[in-house]
Amino acid sequence: MIVHGGVFMAKKIIVTGGAGYIGSHTSVALQESGFDVVVFDNLSNSNISSLDGVAKITGTRPEFINVDCADFSALRSAFMLHRDAVGVIHFAAFKAVGESVANPTMYYRNNLNGLINVLDLMREFEIPNLVFSSSATVYGTPAVLPVTEQTPLQPATSPYGGTKVMGENIIRDTVHAYPQMHATLLRYFNPIGAHPSGLIGELPNGVPNNLMPYITQTAARIRPVLNVFGDDYDTPDGFCVRDYIDVNDLARAHVAALNYMLSGGDGVSVFNLGTGRGLSVMELVRGFESATGVPVPYKIAPRRAGDVPAIWADASLAERVLKWRADTPLSETLASTWRWQKNQSN
Ligand code: NAD
Ligand code: UD1
């Protein structure tokens, strides 16, 4: 809370990309923690109805400005209105790996121009705290598992991944040049799930690329069969292994990161956000079937180009420093995902 003319005001946070999948869940977590949320989004990969869901869950509709972060003067006007914000969570970016390979300049332009504009405007309006959405993709194919924040980064294997590696470097250089700014880089592993209410969740455009929405759409009979990419990896059951983190746990980590910076954490901090547990594709499929009782027809397909055989997080740094842990049981995550999918199908 900030005392302003004797009146208590909630601390305001600008959430770019706040209408999207992770941004809408984070807006819920922020509002439930007493923050005042303003969403900047151009709805290029989301629907404004996600904010209706946030309003139903929390009782408060975040203020919304339809703005393209890559358009400096439009973004400046939006920042001007909210120059009293104490922090920015920057989710706004394109995220489809294959699309980034096909159209790299679209990805560099959107993701990097957006970030650079945000940094320049935070400096101009003296907003000190940034949380940035990075990704486990920065680790490439790691030699040792689980990966810690000290694990060496590898050259990006896609323009999308490139925007995350470059984004982290741009932020480090900027905070180094302007020490009044602080940043937290959050490296997400594989976010899955939906709000337990089933009112907000992931809304993929067209045929999903990612495993979880493909599973739920197959279970809902929207897709005939799930293609499981590869069963001959050097992993315990031959299937690829990932660290699937509940999106509500991920959302809470953003609140923890903000509180950490607001209570004095400075410079640039980096945290892995995962469960610390690897699950294979088939373990996730079987987990979904047992959590929901709904079968998922699948067939084994060839390996997908560019897939890392196995990666999962050591997230103990976030536990020690942010006092945060991913603790939603997988069965709850999968049940919430299915509730959301059924709401969509209806
Ligand atoms: P999403 O597409 O659901 O949300 C991104 C939001 O940003 C959308 O609402 C979109 O309309 C908006 N947006 C995009 N470009 C914009 C621009 N120029 N101006 C204003 N708004 C813009 O994606 P998400 O899954 O919620 O991902 C959020 C962030 O987390 C992204 O930066 C993504 O790269 C990162 N990330 C996601 C995952 C994942 O698996 N979902 C994993 C690692 C990192
Ligand atoms: C991918 C991106 C990553 C991005 C993340 C979230 C690649 C190489 N990596 O991660 O950069 O941050 O999405 O957007 O694209 N699978 C199937 N069948 C499917 C879909 C997936 O078997 O229909 C398997 C994949 O082979 C993989 C696992 O499921 O082993 C997870 O895949 P996915 O959900 O796409 O995430 P990542 O590839 O880990």
Short mmCIF file of C-alpha atoms and ligand atoms in Angstrom, two decimals:
data_model
loop_
_atom_site.label_atom_id
_atom_site.label_comp_id
_atom_site.label_asym_id
_atom_site.label_seq_id
_atom_site.Cartn_x
_atom_site.Cartn_y
_atom_site.Cartn_z
CA MET A 1 0.00 0.00 0.00
CA ILE A 2 1.08 3.58 -0.68
CA VAL A 3 -0.26 6.42 1.49
CA HIS A 4 -1.41 9.24 -0.75
CA GLY A 5 -3.05 12.30 0.80
CA GLY A 6 -4.00 10.19 3.82
CA VAL A 7 -5.65 7.57 1.57
CA PHE A 8 -4.27 4.06 1.20
CA MET A 9 -3.67 3.25 -2.46
CA ALA A 10 -2.89 -0.22 -3.79
CA LYS A 11 0.47 -0.50 -5.55
CA LYS A 12 -0.07 -0.37 -9.28
CA ILE A 13 1.54 -2.87 -11.65
CA ILE A 14 1.53 -2.61 -15.44
CA VAL A 15 1.05 -6.08 -16.95
CA THR A 16 1.93 -6.17 -20.66
CA GLY A 17 0.37 -9.16 -22.36
CA GLY A 18 -2.00 -9.41 -19.39
CA ALA A 19 -4.90 -10.70 -21.51
CA GLY A 20 -2.85 -13.77 -22.49
CA TYR A 21 -2.52 -17.18 -20.88
CA ILE A 22 0.07 -16.55 -18.17
CA GLY A 23 -0.75 -12.83 -17.92
CA SER A 24 -4.42 -13.41 -17.05
CA HIS A 25 -3.54 -15.91 -14.29
CA THR A 26 -0.90 -13.51 -12.98
CA SER A 27 -3.43 -10.66 -12.99
CA VAL A 28 -5.61 -12.81 -10.72
CA ALA A 29 -2.69 -13.54 -8.38
CA LEU A 30 -1.69 -9.86 -8.28
CA GLN A 31 -5.21 -8.67 -7.51
CA GLU A 32 -5.63 -11.35 -4.86
CA SER A 33 -2.39 -10.04 -3.28
CA GLY A 34 -3.71 -6.48 -3.17
CA PHE A 35 -2.02 -5.02 -6.26
CA ASP A 36 -3.81 -2.73 -8.67
CA VAL A 37 -3.43 -4.19 -12.19
CA VAL A 38 -3.37 -2.32 -15.50
CA VAL A 39 -3.20 -4.52 -18.60
CA PHE A 40 -1.49 -3.32 -21.78
CA ASP A 41 -2.24 -5.76 -24.62
CA ASN A 42 -2.95 -5.54 -28.36
CA LEU A 43 -4.95 -8.81 -28.29
CA SER A 44 -2.77 -10.21 -31.09
CA ASN A 45 -2.89 -13.65 -29.42
CA SER A 46 -5.67 -13.33 -26.88
CA ASN A 47 -9.26 -12.37 -26.34
CA ILE A 48 -10.55 -9.61 -24.10
CA SER A 49 -12.92 -12.17 -22.55
CA SER A 50 -9.97 -13.39 -20.45
CA LEU A 51 -10.33 -10.20 -18.43
CA ASP A 52 -14.02 -11.01 -17.87
CA GLY A 53 -12.76 -14.23 -16.31
CA VAL A 54 -10.30 -12.31 -14.13
CA ALA A 55 -13.15 -10.01 -13.05
CA LYS A 56 -15.42 -12.97 -12.18
CA ILE A 57 -12.70 -14.65 -10.14
CA THR A 58 -11.44 -11.62 -8.23
CA GLY A 59 -14.42 -9.25 -8.28
CA THR A 60 -12.28 -6.58 -9.97
CA ARG A 61 -11.78 -5.98 -13.65
CA PRO A 62 -8.23 -4.85 -14.39
CA GLU A 63 -8.03 -1.60 -16.32
CA PHE A 64 -7.26 -2.44 -19.95
CA ILE A 65 -5.45 -0.43 -22.63
CA ASN A 66 -5.35 -1.82 -26.15
CA VAL A 67 -1.81 -0.92 -27.17
CA ASP A 68 1.01 -2.42 -29.20
CA CYS A 69 4.19 -2.46 -27.10
CA ALA A 70 6.24 -2.28 -30.31
CA ASP A 71 4.65 1.12 -31.11
CA PHE A 72 6.72 3.53 -29.03
CA SER A 73 4.48 6.59 -29.14
CA ALA A 74 1.29 4.63 -28.40
CA LEU A 75 3.02 2.81 -25.56
CA ARG A 76 4.37 6.11 -24.22
CA SER A 77 0.83 7.51 -24.02
CA ALA A 78 -0.27 4.44 -22.05
CA PHE A 79 2.71 4.70 -19.67
CA MET A 80 2.02 8.42 -19.20
CA LEU A 81 -1.43 7.55 -17.81
CA HIS A 82 0.11 5.06 -15.38
CA ARG A 83 3.39 6.69 -14.44
CA ASP A 84 2.56 5.99 -10.77
CA ALA A 85 3.09 2.24 -11.32
CA VAL A 86 5.74 0.64 -9.10
CA GLY A 87 6.55 -2.15 -11.53
CA VAL A 88 6.03 -3.75 -14.92
CA ILE A 89 5.57 -7.42 -15.69
CA HIS A 90 6.43 -7.84 -19.35
CA PHE A 91 4.66 -10.85 -20.87
CA ALA A 92 3.82 -9.33 -24.26
CA ALA A 93 5.61 -11.35 -26.94
CA PHE A 94 4.96 -13.83 -29.72
CA LYS A 95 5.76 -17.38 -28.59
CA ALA A 96 5.32 -19.93 -31.40
CA VAL A 97 8.68 -21.54 -32.13
CA GLY A 98 7.80 -22.80 -35.64
CA GLU A 99 6.27 -19.48 -36.68
CA SER A 100 9.44 -17.72 -35.51
CA VAL A 101 11.54 -19.95 -37.78
CA ALA A 102 9.26 -19.12 -40.73
CA ASN A 103 9.06 -15.40 -39.97
CA PRO A 104 12.07 -14.36 -37.90
CA THR A 105 11.91 -10.61 -38.40
CA MET A 106 8.31 -10.55 -37.17
CA TYR A 107 9.55 -12.15 -33.93
CA TYR A 108 12.61 -9.95 -33.47
CA ARG A 109 10.55 -6.83 -34.26
CA ASN A 110 7.70 -7.64 -31.90
CA ASN A 111 9.56 -9.20 -29.01
CA LEU A 112 12.65 -7.01 -28.96
CA ASN A 113 11.12 -3.67 -29.93
CA GLY A 114 8.42 -4.24 -27.33
CA LEU A 115 10.98 -4.93 -24.61
CA ILE A 116 13.23 -2.00 -25.57
CA ASN A 117 10.26 0.38 -25.58
CA VAL A 118 9.19 -0.87 -22.15
CA LEU A 119 12.70 -0.36 -20.75
CA ASP A 120 13.00 3.16 -22.20
CA LEU A 121 9.62 4.16 -20.80
CA MET A 122 10.29 2.65 -17.39
CA ARG A 123 13.42 4.79 -17.26
CA GLU A 124 11.63 7.93 -18.50
CA PHE A 125 8.80 7.55 -15.97
CA GLU A 126 11.07 6.25 -13.22
CA ILE A 127 9.28 2.95 -12.75
CA PRO A 128 12.00 0.86 -11.11
CA ASN A 129 10.98 -2.81 -11.17
CA LEU A 130 10.71 -5.19 -14.12
CA VAL A 131 9.72 -8.85 -14.23
CA PHE A 132 10.57 -10.49 -17.57
CA SER A 133 9.17 -13.73 -19.03
CA SER A 134 12.15 -15.79 -20.06
CA SER A 135 12.14 -19.47 -20.90
CA ALA A 136 13.93 -22.76 -20.29
CA THR A 137 14.65 -22.61 -24.01
CA VAL A 138 17.75 -20.51 -23.12
CA TYR A 139 19.41 -23.73 -21.81
CA GLY A 140 19.13 -25.55 -25.15
CA THR A 141 20.09 -29.22 -24.68
CA PRO A 142 21.70 -29.24 -21.24
CA ALA A 143 24.62 -31.56 -20.50
CA VAL A 144 23.66 -31.99 -16.83
CA LEU A 145 20.20 -32.28 -15.25
CA PRO A 146 18.47 -30.68 -13.51
CA VAL A 147 19.45 -27.24 -14.78
CA THR A 148 20.32 -24.53 -12.30
CA GLU A 149 20.52 -20.82 -13.05
CA GLN A 150 24.30 -21.37 -13.38
CA THR A 151 23.90 -23.92 -16.18
CA PRO A 152 25.58 -22.39 -19.24
CA LEU A 153 23.19 -20.94 -21.79
CA GLN A 154 23.38 -22.30 -25.31
CA PRO A 155 22.95 -20.59 -28.65
CA ALA A 156 19.28 -20.23 -29.44
CA THR A 157 17.83 -22.88 -31.74
CA SER A 158 15.00 -20.64 -32.99
CA PRO A 159 14.40 -16.91 -33.45
CA TYR A 160 11.85 -17.16 -30.61
CA GLY A 161 14.55 -18.55 -28.32
CA GLY A 162 16.87 -15.86 -29.65
CA THR A 163 14.50 -13.15 -28.46
CA LYS A 164 14.63 -14.59 -24.93
CA VAL A 165 18.46 -14.82 -24.82
CA MET A 166 18.79 -11.33 -26.33
CA GLY A 167 16.01 -10.00 -24.11
CA GLU A 168 17.87 -11.17 -20.99
CA ASN A 169 21.07 -9.48 -22.24
CA ILE A 170 19.30 -6.23 -23.12
CA ILE A 171 17.85 -6.11 -19.61
CA ARG A 172 21.22 -6.82 -17.95
CA ASP A 173 22.91 -4.05 -19.94
CA THR A 174 20.10 -1.60 -19.17
CA VAL A 175 20.09 -2.30 -15.43
CA HIS A 176 23.87 -2.04 -15.43
CA ALA A 177 23.64 1.39 -17.06
CA TYR A 178 20.79 2.60 -14.82
CA PRO A 179 21.28 1.08 -11.37
CA GLN A 180 18.04 2.65 -10.14
CA MET A 181 16.33 -0.06 -12.22
CA HIS A 182 15.89 -3.64 -10.96
CA ALA A 183 14.85 -6.71 -12.91
CA THR A 184 13.89 -10.31 -12.28
CA LEU A 185 14.28 -12.74 -15.16
CA LEU A 186 11.96 -15.71 -14.73
CA ARG A 187 12.85 -18.79 -16.77
CA TYR A 188 9.62 -20.74 -17.12
CA PHE A 189 9.73 -24.45 -17.78
CA ASN A 190 6.50 -25.87 -19.33
CA PRO A 191 3.44 -23.99 -18.06
CA ILE A 192 0.21 -26.02 -18.13
CA GLY A 193 -3.21 -25.89 -16.53
CA ALA A 194 -5.95 -23.38 -15.95
CA HIS A 195 -7.55 -21.52 -13.07
CA PRO A 196 -9.44 -23.99 -10.82
CA SER A 197 -12.66 -22.06 -11.59
CA GLY A 198 -12.33 -23.06 -15.26
CA LEU A 199 -12.93 -19.38 -16.14
CA ILE A 200 -9.50 -18.65 -17.61
CA GLY A 201 -6.99 -20.89 -19.34
CA GLU A 202 -4.89 -21.33 -22.45
CA LEU A 203 -6.56 -20.38 -25.74
CA PRO A 204 -4.31 -21.67 -28.54
CA ASN A 205 -4.99 -20.39 -32.04
CA GLY A 206 -5.73 -23.21 -34.51
CA VAL A 207 -3.99 -26.55 -34.13
CA PRO A 208 -2.01 -26.53 -30.86
CA ASN A 209 1.77 -26.97 -31.03
CA ASN A 210 2.13 -27.70 -27.33
CA LEU A 211 1.39 -31.00 -25.67
CA MET A 212 -1.14 -30.05 -22.98
CA PRO A 213 -3.72 -28.32 -25.22
CA TYR A 214 -3.27 -31.13 -27.75
CA ILE A 215 -4.11 -33.67 -25.05
CA THR A 216 -7.24 -31.80 -23.91
CA GLN A 217 -8.45 -31.20 -27.48
CA THR A 218 -7.94 -34.88 -28.28
CA ALA A 219 -9.82 -35.87 -25.12
CA ALA A 220 -12.61 -33.47 -26.21
CA ARG A 221 -12.70 -35.16 -29.64
CA ILE A 222 -11.70 -31.93 -31.41
CA ARG A 223 -8.57 -33.77 -32.64
CA PRO A 224 -8.82 -37.46 -33.55
CA VAL A 225 -5.52 -38.58 -32.09
CA LEU A 226 -2.50 -37.25 -30.23
CA ASN A 227 0.80 -37.75 -32.05
CA VAL A 228 3.43 -38.67 -29.49
CA PHE A 229 6.68 -37.44 -30.97
CA GLY A 230 9.28 -40.18 -30.49
CA ASP A 231 9.42 -43.25 -28.22
CA ASP A 232 13.10 -44.04 -28.62
CA TYR A 233 14.77 -41.31 -26.57
CA ASP A 234 17.45 -42.16 -24.06
CA THR A 235 15.06 -41.57 -21.14
CA PRO A 236 13.55 -44.06 -18.63
CA ASP A 237 10.48 -44.84 -20.81
CA GLY A 238 11.81 -43.63 -24.17
CA PHE A 239 9.61 -40.51 -24.25
CA CYS A 240 10.72 -36.88 -23.93
CA VAL A 241 10.85 -35.49 -20.42
CA ARG A 242 9.77 -31.97 -19.37
CA ASP A 243 9.04 -30.05 -16.19
CA TYR A 244 5.32 -29.18 -16.35
CA ILE A 245 4.47 -26.33 -13.99
CA ASP A 246 0.95 -25.30 -12.98
CA VAL A 247 0.15 -21.84 -14.37
CA ASN A 248 -1.32 -20.72 -11.03
CA ASP A 249 1.94 -21.59 -9.27
CA LEU A 250 3.79 -19.71 -12.01
CA ALA A 251 1.50 -16.71 -11.51
CA ARG A 252 2.26 -16.63 -7.77
CA ALA A 253 5.98 -16.57 -8.55
CA HIS A 254 5.51 -13.21 -10.30
CA VAL A 255 3.96 -11.75 -7.16
CA ALA A 256 6.84 -13.16 -5.12
CA ALA A 257 9.37 -11.64 -7.54
CA LEU A 258 7.72 -8.22 -7.31
CA ASN A 259 7.57 -8.35 -3.52
CA TYR A 260 11.22 -9.36 -3.46
CA MET A 261 12.21 -6.31 -5.53
CA LEU A 262 9.87 -4.00 -3.62
CA SER A 263 11.49 -5.08 -0.37
CA GLY A 264 15.00 -4.31 -1.51
CA GLY A 265 16.20 -7.03 -3.90
CA ASP A 266 18.14 -5.09 -6.49
CA GLY A 267 20.20 -5.55 -9.68
CA VAL A 268 19.22 -8.43 -11.95
CA SER A 269 17.99 -11.69 -10.40
CA VAL A 270 17.36 -14.89 -12.33
CA PHE A 271 15.12 -17.75 -11.26
CA ASN A 272 14.13 -21.07 -12.76
CA LEU A 273 10.41 -21.68 -12.35
CA GLY A 274 9.60 -25.36 -12.47
CA THR A 275 8.53 -28.17 -10.17
CA GLY A 276 11.95 -29.80 -10.03
CA ARG A 277 10.39 -33.00 -11.39
CA GLY A 278 10.62 -34.36 -14.92
CA LEU A 279 7.59 -36.10 -16.46
CA SER A 280 7.56 -37.98 -19.74
CA VAL A 281 4.99 -37.37 -22.47
CA MET A 282 3.35 -40.70 -21.65
CA GLU A 283 3.33 -39.98 -17.91
CA LEU A 284 1.44 -36.75 -18.64
CA VAL A 285 -1.03 -38.56 -20.92
CA ARG A 286 -1.63 -41.30 -18.32
CA GLY A 287 -1.86 -38.68 -15.56
CA PHE A 288 -4.54 -36.84 -17.52
CA GLU A 289 -6.52 -40.04 -18.08
CA SER A 290 -6.44 -40.99 -14.42
CA ALA A 291 -7.24 -37.44 -13.17
CA THR A 292 -10.23 -37.05 -15.50
CA GLY A 293 -11.31 -40.58 -16.44
CA VAL A 294 -11.25 -39.49 -20.09
CA PRO A 295 -9.21 -41.53 -22.59
CA VAL A 296 -6.69 -39.86 -24.88
CA PRO A 297 -6.25 -41.81 -28.14
CA TYR A 298 -2.61 -41.54 -29.22
CA LYS A 299 -0.18 -42.92 -31.75
CA ILE A 300 3.59 -42.94 -31.79
CA ALA A 301 4.92 -40.53 -34.41
CA PRO A 302 8.47 -39.67 -35.50
CA ARG A 303 10.57 -37.40 -33.33
CA ARG A 304 9.84 -33.69 -33.75
CA ALA A 305 12.80 -31.73 -35.12
CA GLY A 306 14.48 -29.55 -32.49
CA ASP A 307 13.08 -31.37 -29.44
CA VAL A 308 15.36 -31.62 -26.43
CA PRO A 309 15.24 -35.22 -25.07
CA ALA A 310 14.94 -34.19 -21.42
CA ILE A 311 14.98 -31.05 -19.32
CA TRP A 312 13.77 -30.19 -15.85
CA ALA A 313 14.52 -27.47 -13.36
CA ASP A 314 16.41 -27.11 -10.17
CA ALA A 315 14.07 -24.46 -8.72
CA SER A 316 15.64 -24.37 -5.26
CA LEU A 317 16.95 -20.82 -5.70
CA ALA A 318 13.40 -19.49 -6.07
CA GLU A 319 12.41 -21.49 -3.01
CA ARG A 320 15.26 -20.04 -0.92
CA VAL A 321 15.10 -16.43 -2.11
CA LEU A 322 11.50 -15.86 -3.17
CA LYS A 323 10.01 -18.30 -0.61
CA TRP A 324 8.06 -19.76 -3.51
CA ARG A 325 7.46 -23.35 -4.53
CA ALA A 326 5.30 -25.00 -7.19
CA ASP A 327 3.02 -27.07 -5.01
CA THR A 328 -0.20 -27.74 -6.94
CA PRO A 329 -0.64 -31.52 -7.26
CA LEU A 330 -0.50 -32.68 -10.89
CA SER A 331 -3.96 -34.29 -10.60
CA GLU A 332 -5.44 -30.88 -9.66
CA THR A 333 -3.65 -29.16 -12.53
CA LEU A 334 -4.99 -31.72 -14.99
CA ALA A 335 -8.52 -31.57 -13.60
CA SER A 336 -8.52 -27.75 -13.93
CA THR A 337 -7.26 -27.98 -17.50
CA TRP A 338 -10.08 -30.35 -18.37
CA ARG A 339 -12.68 -28.11 -16.67
CA TRP A 340 -11.44 -25.21 -18.80
CA GLN A 341 -11.49 -27.31 -21.99
CA LYS A 342 -15.08 -28.43 -21.30
CA ASN A 343 -16.13 -24.80 -20.74
CA GLN A 344 -14.58 -23.93 -24.11
CA SER A 345 -16.29 -26.83 -25.85
CA ASN A 346 -19.63 -25.74 -24.39
P1 NAD B 1 0.13 -15.54 -24.80
O1 NAD B 1 0.29 -15.43 -26.26
O2 NAD B 1 -1.08 -16.21 -24.26
O3 NAD B 1 0.20 -14.08 -24.13
C1 NAD B 1 0.99 -13.06 -24.67
C2 NAD B 1 0.11 -11.82 -24.72
O4 NAD B 1 0.88 -10.73 -25.25
C3 NAD B 1 -1.10 -11.98 -25.63
O5 NAD B 1 -2.25 -11.51 -24.93
C4 NAD B 1 -0.80 -11.09 -26.83
O6 NAD B 1 -1.96 -10.53 -27.38
C5 NAD B 1 0.10 -10.04 -26.20
N1 NAD B 1 1.04 -9.41 -27.12
C6 NAD B 1 1.93 -9.98 -27.97
N2 NAD B 1 2.64 -9.04 -28.61
C7 NAD B 1 2.19 -7.83 -28.15
C8 NAD B 1 2.54 -6.49 -28.41
N3 NAD B 1 3.47 -6.16 -29.31
N4 NAD B 1 1.90 -5.52 -27.74
C9 NAD B 1 0.93 -5.82 -26.83
N5 NAD B 1 0.57 -7.07 -26.55
C10 NAD B 1 1.19 -8.06 -27.20
O7 NAD B 1 1.44 -16.22 -24.23
P2 NAD B 1 1.78 -16.76 -22.77
O8 NAD B 1 1.87 -18.23 -22.85
O9 NAD B 1 0.89 -16.14 -21.78
O10 NAD B 1 3.26 -16.23 -22.63
C11 NAD B 1 3.56 -15.03 -21.93
C12 NAD B 1 5.06 -14.81 -21.97
O11 NAD B 1 5.72 -15.93 -21.39
C13 NAD B 1 5.64 -14.65 -23.37
O12 NAD B 1 6.67 -13.68 -23.30
C14 NAD B 1 6.22 -16.01 -23.66
O13 NAD B 1 7.27 -15.95 -24.57
C15 NAD B 1 6.70 -16.41 -22.28
N6 NAD B 1 6.83 -17.87 -22.12
C16 NAD B 1 5.72 -18.65 -22.32
C17 NAD B 1 5.84 -20.03 -22.18
C18 NAD B 1 4.65 -20.92 -22.43
O14 NAD B 1 4.83 -22.12 -22.56
N7 NAD B 1 3.42 -20.42 -22.47
C19 NAD B 1 7.06 -20.60 -21.83
C20 NAD B 1 8.16 -19.77 -21.60
C21 NAD B 1 8.02 -18.39 -21.75
C1 UD1 B 2 8.09 -25.58 -26.65
C2 UD1 B 2 9.20 -24.75 -27.20
C3 UD1 B 2 9.69 -23.78 -26.14
C4 UD1 B 2 8.54 -22.94 -25.62
C5 UD1 B 2 7.43 -23.86 -25.13
C6 UD1 B 2 6.21 -23.10 -24.73
C7 UD1 B 2 10.28 -26.13 -28.92
C8 UD1 B 2 11.49 -26.90 -29.29
N1 UD1 B 2 10.27 -25.60 -27.68
O1 UD1 B 2 8.62 -26.36 -25.56
O2 UD1 B 2 10.68 -22.94 -26.67
O3 UD1 B 2 8.97 -22.11 -24.56
O4 UD1 B 2 7.05 -24.77 -26.18
O5 UD1 B 2 5.60 -22.49 -25.81
O6 UD1 B 2 9.35 -26.00 -29.69
N2 UD1 B 2 4.66 -33.38 -27.87
C9 UD1 B 2 4.06 -34.48 -28.44
N3 UD1 B 2 2.96 -34.28 -29.22
C10 UD1 B 2 2.44 -33.04 -29.45
C11 UD1 B 2 3.06 -31.92 -28.87
C12 UD1 B 2 4.18 -32.13 -28.08
O7 UD1 B 2 4.50 -35.60 -28.25
O8 UD1 B 2 1.44 -32.93 -30.19
C13 UD1 B 2 5.84 -33.58 -27.01
C14 UD1 B 2 7.09 -32.88 -27.51
O9 UD1 B 2 7.81 -33.71 -28.36
C15 UD1 B 2 7.80 -32.60 -26.19
C16 UD1 B 2 6.69 -32.45 -25.17
O10 UD1 B 2 5.53 -33.00 -25.76
O11 UD1 B 2 8.56 -33.70 -25.84
C17 UD1 B 2 6.40 -30.99 -24.81
O12 UD1 B 2 6.22 -30.27 -26.03
P1 UD1 B 2 5.68 -28.76 -26.04
O13 UD1 B 2 4.45 -28.67 -25.21
O14 UD1 B 2 5.61 -28.32 -27.45
O15 UD1 B 2 6.80 -27.97 -25.25
P2 UD1 B 2 8.38 -27.88 -25.51
O16 UD1 B 2 8.76 -28.48 -26.79
O17 UD1 B 2 9.05 -28.41 -24.29
#
